[in-house]
Tab-separated table of C-alpha atoms in Angstrom:
chain	number	residue	atom	x	y	z
A	1	VAL	CA	-8.169	5.977	-16.720
A	2	ALA	CA	-4.562	7.121	-16.809
A	3	ARG	CA	-1.692	4.684	-17.284
A	4	LEU	CA	2.086	4.999	-17.361
A	5	PHE	CA	4.210	2.015	-18.352
A	6	ALA	CA	7.996	1.944	-18.626
A	7	VAL	CA	8.106	-0.727	-21.296
A	8	ASN	CA	10.735	-0.454	-24.057
A	9	ASN	CA	13.106	1.273	-21.719
A	10	PRO	CA	16.010	0.017	-19.596
A	11	MET	CA	13.930	-0.224	-16.416
A	12	VAL	CA	12.875	-3.883	-16.582
A	13	LEU	CA	13.419	-6.332	-13.720
A	14	ASP	CA	13.662	-10.114	-14.001
A	15	ALA	CA	11.458	-11.503	-11.225
A	16	SER	CA	13.331	-14.825	-11.124
A	17	SER	CA	16.344	-13.077	-9.646
A	18	SER	CA	16.718	-13.318	-5.900
A	19	ARG	CA	18.543	-9.974	-5.932
A	20	LYS	CA	17.251	-7.296	-3.606
A	21	ILE	CA	14.851	-4.677	-4.948
A	22	TRP	CA	13.927	-1.352	-3.373
A	23	PHE	CA	10.886	0.613	-4.589
A	24	GLU	CA	9.661	3.911	-3.188
A	25	THR	CA	7.203	6.565	-4.302
A	26	ARG	CA	5.649	9.711	-2.898
A	27	LEU	CA	2.091	10.497	-3.954
A	28	LYS	CA	-1.175	12.149	-3.007
A	29	LEU	CA	-4.756	11.890	-4.239
A	30	SER	CA	-7.162	14.812	-4.316
A	31	ASP	CA	-10.146	12.657	-3.277
A	32	VAL	CA	-9.170	9.285	-1.795
A	33	ASP	CA	-12.655	7.781	-1.541
A	34	ALA	CA	-13.580	8.667	-5.141
A	35	SER	CA	-10.481	7.355	-6.916
A	36	GLY	CA	-8.137	4.378	-7.002
A	37	PHE	CA	-4.614	3.549	-8.042
A	38	PHE	CA	-1.947	0.892	-8.491
A	39	ILE	CA	1.712	1.857	-8.322
A	40	GLY	CA	4.589	-0.602	-8.366
A	41	LEU	CA	6.144	-3.195	-10.661
A	42	ALA	CA	3.958	-5.283	-12.984
A	43	SER	CA	4.178	-7.440	-16.072
A	44	ASN	CA	3.295	-5.735	-19.340
A	45	GLY	CA	-0.018	-6.517	-20.946
A	46	SER	CA	-3.730	-6.207	-20.499
A	47	ASP	CA	-3.644	-7.888	-17.082
A	48	ALA	CA	-1.610	-5.004	-15.697
A	49	THR	CA	-4.147	-2.295	-16.420
A	50	VAL	CA	-6.176	-0.431	-13.875
A	51	ASP	CA	-9.436	-1.852	-15.286
A	52	THR	CA	-8.515	-5.424	-14.350
A	53	SER	CA	-5.907	-5.184	-11.605
A	54	ILE	CA	-7.733	-2.738	-9.370
A	55	LEU	CA	-11.379	-3.297	-10.225
A	56	ASP	CA	-11.518	-6.996	-11.071
A	57	GLY	CA	-8.497	-8.554	-9.339
A	58	GLY	CA	-6.729	-9.366	-12.611
A	59	LEU	CA	-3.095	-8.467	-11.916
A	60	ALA	CA	-1.176	-11.392	-13.433
A	61	ASP	CA	2.311	-10.704	-12.054
A	62	GLY	CA	3.370	-7.726	-9.992
A	63	ILE	CA	4.033	-6.128	-6.653
A	64	GLY	CA	3.087	-2.721	-5.330
A	65	TRP	CA	0.482	-0.585	-3.585
A	66	GLN	CA	-3.143	0.193	-4.348
A	67	ILE	CA	-6.354	1.816	-3.208
A	68	ILE	CA	-9.514	0.408	-4.745
A	69	ASP	CA	-11.834	3.024	-6.206
A	70	GLY	CA	-14.906	3.479	-4.042
A	71	GLN	CA	-13.905	1.254	-1.116
A	72	ALA	CA	-15.574	2.116	2.163
A	73	ALA	CA	-12.472	2.215	4.402
A	74	VAL	CA	-9.788	4.072	2.479
A	75	THR	CA	-6.520	2.515	3.611
A	76	PHE	CA	-3.404	1.711	1.615
A	77	ALA	CA	-3.114	-1.945	0.573
A	78	SER	CA	-0.149	-3.920	-0.707
A	79	ILE	CA	-0.712	-6.245	-3.635
A	80	ALA	CA	1.508	-9.039	-4.932
A	81	ALA	CA	0.592	-11.481	-7.684
A	82	THR	CA	2.116	-14.455	-9.481
A	83	ASN	CA	0.372	-16.326	-12.292
A	84	ASP	CA	-2.952	-14.557	-11.605
A	85	GLY	CA	-2.880	-15.471	-7.899
A	86	GLU	CA	-3.118	-12.289	-5.838
A	87	THR	CA	-2.451	-11.472	-2.214
A	88	VAL	CA	-3.866	-8.140	-1.058
A	89	THR	CA	-3.042	-6.998	2.465
A	90	GLN	CA	-4.938	-4.013	3.795
A	91	SER	CA	-2.823	-1.782	6.013
A	92	SER	CA	-4.147	0.061	9.040
A	93	THR	CA	-2.934	3.395	7.617
A	94	SER	CA	-5.738	5.567	6.280
A	95	ALA	CA	-5.257	7.733	3.224
A	96	ALA	CA	-6.352	11.362	3.439
A	97	ASP	CA	-7.353	13.823	0.744
A	98	ALA	CA	-4.494	15.968	-0.615
A	99	THR	CA	-1.958	14.466	1.826
A	100	TRP	CA	1.447	13.201	0.701
A	101	ALA	CA	2.297	9.591	1.514
A	102	VAL	CA	5.547	7.711	0.941
A	103	LEU	CA	4.851	4.101	-0.063
A	104	ALA	CA	7.746	1.664	-0.364
A	105	PHE	CA	8.627	-1.996	-0.477
A	106	HIS	CA	11.869	-3.914	-0.178
A	107	TRP	CA	12.246	-7.402	-1.670
A	108	ASP	CA	15.048	-9.165	0.229
A	109	GLY	CA	15.096	-12.286	-1.964
A	110	SER	CA	12.574	-14.258	0.073
A	111	GLN	CA	9.880	-11.817	1.172
A	112	ALA	CA	8.629	-8.289	0.633
A	113	HIS	CA	8.622	-5.699	3.404
A	114	TYR	CA	6.060	-2.912	2.909
A	115	TYR	CA	6.548	0.579	4.369
A	116	ILE	CA	4.251	3.590	4.736
A	117	ASN	CA	5.874	6.929	5.538
A	118	GLY	CA	9.074	5.145	6.602
A	119	SER	CA	7.430	2.731	9.047
A	120	LEU	CA	7.146	-1.007	8.418
A	121	SER	CA	3.510	-1.860	7.731
A	122	HIS	CA	3.907	-5.620	7.168
A	123	SER	CA	5.982	-8.317	5.453
A	124	SER	CA	4.871	-11.125	3.172
A	125	ALA	CA	6.304	-13.878	0.985
A	126	THR	CA	2.909	-14.902	-0.392
A	127	THR	CA	2.569	-14.664	-4.202
A	128	VAL	CA	5.635	-12.471	-4.670
A	129	PRO	CA	6.625	-12.821	-8.362
A	130	ASN	CA	9.649	-15.118	-8.731
A	131	ASP	CA	9.004	-16.963	-11.987
A	132	GLY	CA	11.125	-15.145	-14.582
A	133	THR	CA	8.438	-12.640	-15.532
A	134	LEU	CA	9.781	-9.263	-16.607
A	135	LEU	CA	8.387	-6.502	-14.393
A	136	CYS	CA	8.200	-2.831	-15.394
A	137	PRO	CA	7.255	0.257	-13.365
A	138	HIS	CA	3.504	0.915	-13.581
A	139	ILE	CA	1.444	3.870	-12.406
A	140	GLU	CA	-2.302	3.516	-12.821
A	141	PHE	CA	-5.054	5.865	-11.672
A	142	ILE	CA	-8.822	5.769	-12.001
A	143	GLN	CA	-11.699	7.937	-10.898
A	144	GLN	CA	-15.229	7.228	-11.955
A	145	THR	CA	-17.230	9.987	-10.321
A	146	GLY	CA	-16.935	12.482	-13.177
A	147	ASP	CA	-15.116	14.921	-10.918
A	148	SER	CA	-11.682	16.378	-11.618
A	149	ASP	CA	-9.931	14.117	-9.117
A	150	THR	CA	-6.175	13.833	-9.522
A	151	MET	CA	-3.205	11.823	-8.337
A	152	HIS	CA	0.140	13.580	-8.017
A	153	VAL	CA	3.307	11.468	-8.045
A	154	ASP	CA	6.307	13.392	-6.746
A	155	TYR	CA	8.840	10.660	-7.527
A	156	VAL	CA	9.354	6.952	-8.106
A	157	ARG	CA	12.635	5.328	-7.148
A	158	CYS	CA	13.429	1.712	-7.981
A	159	CYS	CA	16.789	0.021	-7.498
A	160	MET	CA	17.978	-3.569	-7.802
A	161	GLU	CA	21.243	-5.256	-6.892
A	162	ARG	CA	23.434	-6.081	-9.853
């Protein structure tokens, strides 16, 4: 399990703000059906780890993208959670081995708009964090097959209105 948290650094967002947020990343996985990931903004703590958020549905507060390790149909899914209540929306876009994908979301103050490779996948206001929780960038990756599967992240860009 690999984790990257941006805690103790200036990149922390207050989820109670109705200011607009833009998040975008470019990534690829070496073996999409033998690994999983979460990438986005999440609260700090044990609930925002790959072991609980991806495998057991334990993301307390956050918003982002995921693929669940070992799922039969390997498509990108958005995930948003507030107070341990999650909404996962499976997209119709399949992930492919060793293929770059640009995953993004835009929070406009009332709902999140999710994009895959520049095209709108879907929009949702359900369980988007808005309760004053501090959200930090999170990158989480897991592979449990014993192989040398990898996830490459080319960049992460996150901006918020002042």
